[in-house]
Amino acid sequence: MSILVVGSVAYDAIQTPFGKVDRCLGGSATYFSVAASFFSAVSIVAVIGEDFSAEDLSVFSGRKINLDGLQRVAGAKTFFWSGEYGFDLNVAKTRDTQLNVFADFKPRLSEEQRNTDVLFLANIQPELQMDVLRQTNRPRLVALDTMNLWIDIKRDALEAVFREVDLIIINEAEVRQFMREPNLVKAARQILALGPATLVVKRGEYGVLMVTRDAVFAAPAYPLENVFDPTGAGDTFAGGFLGYLSSRRELHDREFRRAIVFGSVLASFTVEKFSLDRLREISIADVQERYQDFRALTHFEDYEV
Amino acid sequence: MSILVVGSVAYDAIQTPFGKVDRCLGGSATYFSVAASFFSAVSIVAVIGEDFSAEDLSVFSGRKINLDGLQRVAGAKTFFWSGEYGFDLNVAKTRDTQLNVFADFKPRLSEEQRNTDVLFLANIQPELQMDVLRQTNRPRLVALDTMNLWIDIKRDALEAVFREVDLIIINEAEVRQFMREPNLVKAARQILALGPATLVVKRGEYGVLMVTRDAVFAAPAYPLENVFDPTGAGDTFAGGFLGYLSSRRELHDREFRRAIVFGSVLASFTVEKFSLDRLREISIADVQERYQDFRALTHFEDYEV
């Protein structure tokens, strides 16, 4: 199945306790598409400025990534984000955000893009997510990501999009914040009651909890000795998750669980280096090997009396 | 195999966002022994005051719990702890600690107790843990729990005990604090380098990570819609874990993993009500049923290409 991602292609400045980089490739659509392309063809709808380099553009080369929807604006600069992490790598502190070309981003989908099977609305303002969704011819699966900022200042618009999508990928704290409910399971069920069939709760170094009407599935994060930079982990997870799902014929619980693990596998690589440096190095064989490591990490047998 | 636990039998006052209780049964040895007794016979070494009621004593009745080592001190009061939780139930705030009879607790093991197969040194000061350990005839498995206080004020004494035990059950933040290392996996490996074969890292609502020289095993906590009071969850976990292990002939990785899950199952019941109220209600059938729920919660299949 075809995947379309609408999000950012960006430059980041990042400081972690383990190093710093003043300008590196980033953006939700970037991480998402590279991760998804391990399993499925993916099309990007995003915008970049004149400053976006050919070398950075090469991250998409040799992969099943369609760039017809990647618009370049002359005389303007690419979206820029600067963030910092302390030893608690679960929490990013934003130091600077320069929207640049992203300020006027108003995606217009082509006829082919409107017919996508799977749509991922990366974290952009909810009205824009709704606008993109309305342009499509009802994809088979629509997923979105969001952030605390939109819950703070655009909760109603966000709830309107929640009601229209199949799957929400969201941080644990945001689930609680959105429903003003401290119990995660209760809050998750309340969001499902709005319409989505599946809620995928990201818990940083603690992994992922997937909640549906019928089941809950918990996957740990891969316990790494070297977590270098968590930037992009969430979008990488979403890319691996939806990329794997799109490669399957049937979208059953069994495949959703495998997809959660593949998403977690991809994300575990992303955090090992700055930017997409680690993602660019690995092959599908590395991904499959770490999938087996996840099996070993979580497996336990039925008990014997 | 026989289990001996050295710890507290206590009264607690607890306030959570969901209710409060001024005086209820608590104590590490209490939670531990009741949980362990679902699988194995267990002996308690602890001390209580004259105020300890017959009704509270009845929690041990009808179970495989030996109270020969439960000393009652006339004219003195039982250990008392008062604590409070906010919506983040992972963190308890101590409001009051009255050591009472516990201040002069100096356990002397009987001949039979010295020959225990499994020893659990609950969270007491490290010198006392060492003193008890020295009285035994080298049990087959020695496990201990500890707390941030001892890392703060008795780190050397604690490290000395770490070097003598087989298994450490400890909170995630304490692993990092003890080794002054923010990466959990690195910190865990450094503790293993001191001698213990197994480190069981408790992560509250995120479950448990077991680290050995050869393997890492991650188990989630059971996602509950009603977490009422987390007091005793850690000791209940330890009881279920060591109780199950003691019921097995071989102590292989496979059994350790099952033990982690049984410990998690027992702990998931404890937090559903105040004190041991929920633990007192359940049967081994309830425990086995929730073990199956844990299987459904974590199971995913190998991928198909």
PDB file of C-alpha atoms in Angstrom, chain B residues 23-240:
ATOM      1  CA  ARG B  23      -3.679   3.267  60.145  1.00  0.00           C
ATOM      2  CA  CYS B  24      -3.457   0.104  58.136  1.00  0.00           C
ATOM      3  CA  LEU B  25      -1.342  -3.015  58.018  1.00  0.00           C
ATOM      4  CA  GLY B  26       1.924  -2.646  56.138  1.00  0.00           C
ATOM      5  CA  GLY B  27       5.612  -3.538  56.243  1.00  0.00           C
ATOM      6  CA  SER B  28       8.008  -5.132  53.783  1.00  0.00           C
ATOM      7  CA  ALA B  29       7.972  -8.584  55.401  1.00  0.00           C
ATOM      8  CA  THR B  30       4.180  -8.533  55.482  1.00  0.00           C
ATOM      9  CA  TYR B  31       3.699  -7.879  51.767  1.00  0.00           C
ATOM     10  CA  PHE B  32       6.609 -10.146  50.871  1.00  0.00           C
ATOM     11  CA  SER B  33       5.490 -13.145  52.891  1.00  0.00           C
ATOM     12  CA  VAL B  34       1.844 -13.046  51.850  1.00  0.00           C
ATOM     13  CA  ALA B  35       2.860 -12.803  48.166  1.00  0.00           C
ATOM     14  CA  ALA B  36       5.516 -15.522  48.452  1.00  0.00           C
ATOM     15  CA  SER B  37       3.129 -17.863  50.271  1.00  0.00           C
ATOM     16  CA  PHE B  38       1.088 -18.274  47.075  1.00  0.00           C
ATOM     17  CA  PHE B  39       3.954 -20.482  45.872  1.00  0.00           C
ATOM     18  CA  SER B  40       6.232 -21.517  48.769  1.00  0.00           C
ATOM     19  CA  ALA B  41       6.530 -21.762  52.516  1.00  0.00           C
ATOM     20  CA  VAL B  42       8.080 -18.659  54.022  1.00  0.00           C
ATOM     21  CA  SER B  43       9.435 -17.722  57.456  1.00  0.00           C
ATOM     22  CA  ILE B  44       9.340 -14.187  58.816  1.00  0.00           C
ATOM     23  CA  VAL B  45      11.967 -12.558  61.011  1.00  0.00           C
ATOM     24  CA  ALA B  46      10.556  -9.239  62.214  1.00  0.00           C
ATOM     25  CA  VAL B  47       9.432  -7.388  65.318  1.00  0.00           C
ATOM     26  CA  ILE B  48       6.090  -5.917  66.392  1.00  0.00           C
ATOM     27  CA  GLY B  49       4.856  -3.939  69.388  1.00  0.00           C
ATOM     28  CA  GLU B  50       2.164  -4.614  71.946  1.00  0.00           C
ATOM     29  CA  ASP B  51      -0.258  -2.576  69.827  1.00  0.00           C
ATOM     30  CA  PHE B  52      -0.241  -5.033  66.932  1.00  0.00           C
ATOM     31  CA  SER B  53      -3.782  -6.390  66.697  1.00  0.00           C
ATOM     32  CA  ALA B  54      -4.961  -9.976  66.446  1.00  0.00           C
ATOM     33  CA  GLU B  55      -6.973  -9.045  63.390  1.00  0.00           C
ATOM     34  CA  ASP B  56      -3.884  -7.771  61.604  1.00  0.00           C
ATOM     35  CA  LEU B  57      -1.967 -10.844  62.703  1.00  0.00           C
ATOM     36  CA  SER B  58      -4.622 -12.941  60.987  1.00  0.00           C
ATOM     37  CA  VAL B  59      -3.275 -11.868  57.582  1.00  0.00           C
ATOM     38  CA  PHE B  60      -0.685 -14.616  58.060  1.00  0.00           C
ATOM     39  CA  SER B  61      -3.194 -17.293  59.101  1.00  0.00           C
ATOM     40  CA  GLY B  62      -4.125 -20.121  56.794  1.00  0.00           C
ATOM     41  CA  ARG B  63      -1.031 -19.461  54.706  1.00  0.00           C
ATOM     42  CA  LYS B  64       2.320 -21.213  54.566  1.00  0.00           C
ATOM     43  CA  ILE B  65       3.869 -18.528  56.764  1.00  0.00           C
ATOM     44  CA  ASN B  66       5.987 -19.416  59.783  1.00  0.00           C
ATOM     45  CA  LEU B  67       5.885 -16.784  62.536  1.00  0.00           C
ATOM     46  CA  ASP B  68       8.455 -18.316  64.934  1.00  0.00           C
ATOM     47  CA  GLY B  69      10.716 -15.371  64.123  1.00  0.00           C
ATOM     48  CA  LEU B  70       8.078 -12.699  64.690  1.00  0.00           C
ATOM     49  CA  GLN B  71       9.032 -11.187  68.008  1.00  0.00           C
ATOM     50  CA  ARG B  72       6.556  -9.121  70.017  1.00  0.00           C
ATOM     51  CA  VAL B  73       7.979  -6.501  72.403  1.00  0.00           C
ATOM     52  CA  ALA B  74       5.819  -5.747  75.418  1.00  0.00           C
ATOM     53  CA  GLY B  75       5.143  -2.109  76.234  1.00  0.00           C
ATOM     54  CA  ALA B  76       6.407  -0.876  72.890  1.00  0.00           C
ATOM     55  CA  LYS B  77       4.825   0.262  69.641  1.00  0.00           C
ATOM     56  CA  THR B  78       4.983  -1.200  66.135  1.00  0.00           C
ATOM     57  CA  PHE B  79       7.015   0.525  63.395  1.00  0.00           C
ATOM     58  CA  PHE B  80       4.916   3.275  61.825  1.00  0.00           C
ATOM     59  CA  TRP B  81       5.260   4.936  58.411  1.00  0.00           C
ATOM     60  CA  SER B  82       3.182   7.736  57.002  1.00  0.00           C
ATOM     61  CA  GLY B  83       3.374   8.578  53.316  1.00  0.00           C
ATOM     62  CA  GLU B  84       1.639  10.486  50.578  1.00  0.00           C
ATOM     63  CA  TYR B  85       1.364  10.110  46.802  1.00  0.00           C
ATOM     64  CA  GLY B  86       0.383  12.678  44.186  1.00  0.00           C
ATOM     65  CA  PHE B  87      -0.955  11.785  40.760  1.00  0.00           C
ATOM     66  CA  ASP B  88       2.497  10.510  39.921  1.00  0.00           C
ATOM     67  CA  LEU B  89       2.085   7.306  41.893  1.00  0.00           C
ATOM     68  CA  ASN B  90       5.692   6.321  41.208  1.00  0.00           C
ATOM     69  CA  VAL B  91       6.958   8.687  43.911  1.00  0.00           C
ATOM     70  CA  ALA B  92       6.075   8.432  47.606  1.00  0.00           C
ATOM     71  CA  LYS B  93       6.622  11.378  49.910  1.00  0.00           C
ATOM     72  CA  THR B  94       7.360  10.290  53.473  1.00  0.00           C
ATOM     73  CA  ARG B  95       5.489  12.396  56.027  1.00  0.00           C
ATOM     74  CA  ASP B  96       6.543  10.599  59.180  1.00  0.00           C
ATOM     75  CA  THR B  97       8.602   7.611  60.288  1.00  0.00           C
ATOM     76  CA  GLN B  98       8.392   6.294  63.845  1.00  0.00           C
ATOM     77  CA  LEU B  99      10.869   3.432  64.249  1.00  0.00           C
ATOM     78  CA  ASN B 100       9.512   2.333  67.648  1.00  0.00           C
ATOM     79  CA  VAL B 101      10.379  -1.381  68.162  1.00  0.00           C
ATOM     80  CA  PHE B 102      12.307  -1.313  64.899  1.00  0.00           C
ATOM     81  CA  ALA B 103      14.959   0.992  66.384  1.00  0.00           C
ATOM     82  CA  ASP B 104      16.438  -1.872  68.413  1.00  0.00           C
ATOM     83  CA  PHE B 105      15.729  -4.640  65.884  1.00  0.00           C
ATOM     84  CA  LYS B 106      18.718  -6.945  65.983  1.00  0.00           C
ATOM     85  CA  PRO B 107      17.657 -10.236  64.399  1.00  0.00           C
ATOM     86  CA  ARG B 108      19.082 -13.474  65.806  1.00  0.00           C
ATOM     87  CA  LEU B 109      18.370 -16.415  63.545  1.00  0.00           C
ATOM     88  CA  SER B 110      17.463 -19.821  64.913  1.00  0.00           C
ATOM     89  CA  GLU B 111      19.328 -22.914  63.757  1.00  0.00           C
ATOM     90  CA  GLU B 112      16.545 -23.716  61.313  1.00  0.00           C
ATOM     91  CA  GLN B 113      16.463 -20.168  59.965  1.00  0.00           C
ATOM     92  CA  ARG B 114      20.224 -20.235  59.387  1.00  0.00           C
ATOM     93  CA  ASN B 115      19.726 -23.136  57.005  1.00  0.00           C
ATOM     94  CA  THR B 116      17.192 -21.422  54.756  1.00  0.00           C
ATOM     95  CA  ASP B 117      17.534 -22.077  51.010  1.00  0.00           C
ATOM     96  CA  VAL B 118      16.459 -18.597  49.955  1.00  0.00           C
ATOM     97  CA  LEU B 119      17.017 -15.402  51.933  1.00  0.00           C
ATOM     98  CA  PHE B 120      15.340 -12.068  51.255  1.00  0.00           C
ATOM     99  CA  LEU B 121      16.884  -9.098  52.995  1.00  0.00           C
ATOM    100  CA  ALA B 122      14.133  -6.498  52.765  1.00  0.00           C
ATOM    101  CA  ASN B 123      14.946  -2.824  52.943  1.00  0.00           C
ATOM    102  CA  ILE B 124      16.686  -2.361  56.295  1.00  0.00           C
ATOM    103  CA  GLN B 125      20.029  -0.721  57.019  1.00  0.00           C
ATOM    104  CA  PRO B 126      22.877  -2.436  55.173  1.00  0.00           C
ATOM    105  CA  GLU B 127      24.895  -3.344  58.307  1.00  0.00           C
ATOM    106  CA  LEU B 128      21.890  -5.258  59.591  1.00  0.00           C
ATOM    107  CA  GLN B 129      21.482  -6.980  56.229  1.00  0.00           C
ATOM    108  CA  MET B 130      25.141  -8.021  56.403  1.00  0.00           C
ATOM    109  CA  ASP B 131      24.771  -9.204  59.985  1.00  0.00           C
ATOM    110  CA  VAL B 132      21.824 -11.441  59.054  1.00  0.00           C
ATOM    111  CA  LEU B 133      23.595 -12.774  55.985  1.00  0.00           C
ATOM    112  CA  ARG B 134      26.648 -13.686  58.092  1.00  0.00           C
ATOM    113  CA  GLN B 135      24.457 -15.742  60.424  1.00  0.00           C
ATOM    114  CA  THR B 136      23.238 -17.989  57.609  1.00  0.00           C
ATOM    115  CA  ASN B 137      24.874 -21.105  56.232  1.00  0.00           C
ATOM    116  CA  ARG B 138      25.193 -19.692  52.730  1.00  0.00           C
ATOM    117  CA  PRO B 139      21.678 -19.988  51.242  1.00  0.00           C
ATOM    118  CA  ARG B 140      21.281 -21.103  47.659  1.00  0.00           C
ATOM    119  CA  LEU B 141      19.930 -17.664  46.716  1.00  0.00           C
ATOM    120  CA  VAL B 142      20.328 -14.381  48.597  1.00  0.00           C
ATOM    121  CA  ALA B 143      18.368 -11.343  47.423  1.00  0.00           C
ATOM    122  CA  LEU B 144      18.152  -7.846  48.824  1.00  0.00           C
ATOM    123  CA  ASP B 145      16.164  -4.676  48.456  1.00  0.00           C
ATOM    124  CA  THR B 146      17.384  -1.237  49.507  1.00  0.00           C
ATOM    125  CA  MET B 147      16.467   2.452  49.241  1.00  0.00           C
ATOM    126  CA  ASN B 148      17.887   5.859  48.312  1.00  0.00           C
ATOM    127  CA  LEU B 149      18.460   6.744  51.993  1.00  0.00           C
ATOM    128  CA  TRP B 150      21.123   4.050  52.388  1.00  0.00           C
ATOM    129  CA  ILE B 151      22.797   5.086  49.135  1.00  0.00           C
ATOM    130  CA  ASP B 152      22.927   8.623  50.530  1.00  0.00           C
ATOM    131  CA  ILE B 153      24.245   7.898  54.007  1.00  0.00           C
ATOM    132  CA  LYS B 154      25.675   4.343  53.967  1.00  0.00           C
ATOM    133  CA  ARG B 155      26.940   3.751  50.460  1.00  0.00           C
ATOM    134  CA  ASP B 156      30.078   1.849  51.513  1.00  0.00           C
ATOM    135  CA  ALA B 157      28.194  -0.512  53.813  1.00  0.00           C
ATOM    136  CA  LEU B 158      25.643  -1.046  51.076  1.00  0.00           C
ATOM    137  CA  GLU B 159      28.301  -1.832  48.492  1.00  0.00           C
ATOM    138  CA  ALA B 160      29.780  -4.376  50.888  1.00  0.00           C
ATOM    139  CA  VAL B 161      26.418  -6.218  51.002  1.00  0.00           C
ATOM    140  CA  PHE B 162      25.967  -5.887  47.237  1.00  0.00           C
ATOM    141  CA  ARG B 163      29.198  -7.833  46.867  1.00  0.00           C
ATOM    142  CA  GLU B 164      27.834 -10.726  48.937  1.00  0.00           C
ATOM    143  CA  VAL B 165      24.404 -11.286  47.397  1.00  0.00           C
ATOM    144  CA  ASP B 166      23.175 -13.093  44.296  1.00  0.00           C
ATOM    145  CA  LEU B 167      20.337 -10.824  43.377  1.00  0.00           C
ATOM    146  CA  ILE B 168      19.490  -7.171  43.930  1.00  0.00           C
ATOM    147  CA  ILE B 169      15.943  -5.874  43.613  1.00  0.00           C
ATOM    148  CA  ILE B 170      16.144  -2.112  43.321  1.00  0.00           C
ATOM    149  CA  ASN B 171      14.367   0.940  41.901  1.00  0.00           C
ATOM    150  CA  GLU B 172      15.503   2.387  38.605  1.00  0.00           C
ATOM    151  CA  ALA B 173      16.483   5.774  40.071  1.00  0.00           C
ATOM    152  CA  GLU B 174      18.534   3.986  42.741  1.00  0.00           C
ATOM    153  CA  VAL B 175      20.539   2.066  40.132  1.00  0.00           C
ATOM    154  CA  ARG B 176      21.547   5.356  38.521  1.00  0.00           C
ATOM    155  CA  GLN B 177      22.131   7.004  41.889  1.00  0.00           C
ATOM    156  CA  PHE B 178      24.301   4.188  43.229  1.00  0.00           C
ATOM    157  CA  MET B 179      26.621   4.167  40.211  1.00  0.00           C
ATOM    158  CA  ARG B 180      26.303   7.909  39.437  1.00  0.00           C
ATOM    159  CA  GLU B 181      25.656   6.855  35.838  1.00  0.00           C
ATOM    160  CA  PRO B 182      22.609   8.171  33.937  1.00  0.00           C
ATOM    161  CA  ASN B 183      22.461   5.267  31.472  1.00  0.00           C
ATOM    162  CA  LEU B 184      20.511   2.478  33.125  1.00  0.00           C
ATOM    163  CA  VAL B 185      22.059  -0.415  31.221  1.00  0.00           C
ATOM    164  CA  LYS B 186      25.601   0.787  31.906  1.00  0.00           C
ATOM    165  CA  ALA B 187      24.822   1.368  35.572  1.00  0.00           C
ATOM    166  CA  ALA B 188      23.245  -2.077  35.836  1.00  0.00           C
ATOM    167  CA  ARG B 189      26.310  -3.735  34.306  1.00  0.00           C
ATOM    168  CA  GLN B 190      28.555  -1.873  36.740  1.00  0.00           C
ATOM    169  CA  ILE B 191      26.552  -3.203  39.684  1.00  0.00           C
ATOM    170  CA  LEU B 192      26.740  -6.737  38.276  1.00  0.00           C
ATOM    171  CA  ALA B 193      30.511  -6.299  38.089  1.00  0.00           C
ATOM    172  CA  LEU B 194      30.512  -6.064  41.910  1.00  0.00           C
ATOM    173  CA  GLY B 195      29.346  -9.668  42.139  1.00  0.00           C
ATOM    174  CA  PRO B 196      25.581 -10.230  41.928  1.00  0.00           C
ATOM    175  CA  ALA B 197      24.472 -12.467  39.072  1.00  0.00           C
ATOM    176  CA  THR B 198      21.144 -10.718  38.626  1.00  0.00           C
ATOM    177  CA  LEU B 199      19.822  -7.200  38.929  1.00  0.00           C
ATOM    178  CA  VAL B 200      16.063  -6.705  38.969  1.00  0.00           C
ATOM    179  CA  VAL B 201      15.241  -3.081  38.253  1.00  0.00           C
ATOM    180  CA  LYS B 202      11.804  -1.890  39.371  1.00  0.00           C
ATOM    181  CA  ARG B 203      10.365   0.862  37.174  1.00  0.00           C
ATOM    182  CA  GLY B 204       6.999   1.466  38.853  1.00  0.00           C
ATOM    183  CA  GLU B 205       4.177   1.697  36.335  1.00  0.00           C
ATOM    184  CA  TYR B 206       6.657   0.830  33.566  1.00  0.00           C
ATOM    185  CA  GLY B 207       7.377  -2.631  34.874  1.00  0.00           C
ATOM    186  CA  VAL B 208      10.627  -4.423  35.482  1.00  0.00           C
ATOM    187  CA  LEU B 209      13.950  -4.866  33.727  1.00  0.00           C
ATOM    188  CA  MET B 210      16.023  -7.904  34.683  1.00  0.00           C
ATOM    189  CA  VAL B 211      19.697  -7.683  33.771  1.00  0.00           C
ATOM    190  CA  THR B 212      22.138 -10.593  33.973  1.00  0.00           C
ATOM    191  CA  ARG B 213      25.543 -11.098  32.414  1.00  0.00           C
ATOM    192  CA  ASP B 214      23.976 -12.884  29.443  1.00  0.00           C
ATOM    193  CA  ALA B 215      20.544 -11.407  28.966  1.00  0.00           C
ATOM    194  CA  VAL B 216      18.114  -8.590  29.526  1.00  0.00           C
ATOM    195  CA  PHE B 217      14.424  -9.252  30.105  1.00  0.00           C
ATOM    196  CA  ALA B 218      11.776  -6.530  30.090  1.00  0.00           C
ATOM    197  CA  ALA B 219       8.297  -7.013  31.537  1.00  0.00           C
ATOM    198  CA  PRO B 220       5.687  -4.248  31.545  1.00  0.00           C
ATOM    199  CA  ALA B 221       3.503  -3.493  34.527  1.00  0.00           C
ATOM    200  CA  TYR B 222      -0.095  -4.538  34.106  1.00  0.00           C
ATOM    201  CA  PRO B 223      -1.997  -1.514  32.740  1.00  0.00           C
ATOM    202  CA  LEU B 224      -4.656  -0.940  35.383  1.00  0.00           C
ATOM    203  CA  GLU B 225      -7.612   1.405  35.151  1.00  0.00           C
ATOM    204  CA  ASN B 226      -7.603   1.732  38.913  1.00  0.00           C
ATOM    205  CA  VAL B 227      -4.298   2.106  40.672  1.00  0.00           C
ATOM    206  CA  PHE B 228      -5.354   2.954  44.167  1.00  0.00           C
ATOM    207  CA  ASP B 229      -2.252   2.779  46.360  1.00  0.00           C
ATOM    208  CA  PRO B 230       1.240   1.702  45.258  1.00  0.00           C
ATOM    209  CA  THR B 231       2.465   1.057  48.816  1.00  0.00           C
ATOM    210  CA  GLY B 232       3.898  -2.440  49.100  1.00  0.00           C
ATOM    211  CA  ALA B 233       4.054  -3.062  45.345  1.00  0.00           C
ATOM    212  CA  GLY B 234       7.830  -3.554  45.413  1.00  0.00           C
ATOM    213  CA  ASP B 235       7.789  -5.983  48.345  1.00  0.00           C
ATOM    214  CA  THR B 236       4.837  -7.848  46.855  1.00  0.00           C
ATOM    215  CA  PHE B 237       6.766  -8.131  43.600  1.00  0.00           C
ATOM    216  CA  ALA B 238       9.792  -9.505  45.468  1.00  0.00           C
ATOM    217  CA  GLY B 239       7.560 -11.989  47.294  1.00  0.00           C
ATOM    218  CA  GLY B 240       5.897 -13.273  44.141  1.00  0.00           C
TER     219      GLY B 240
END
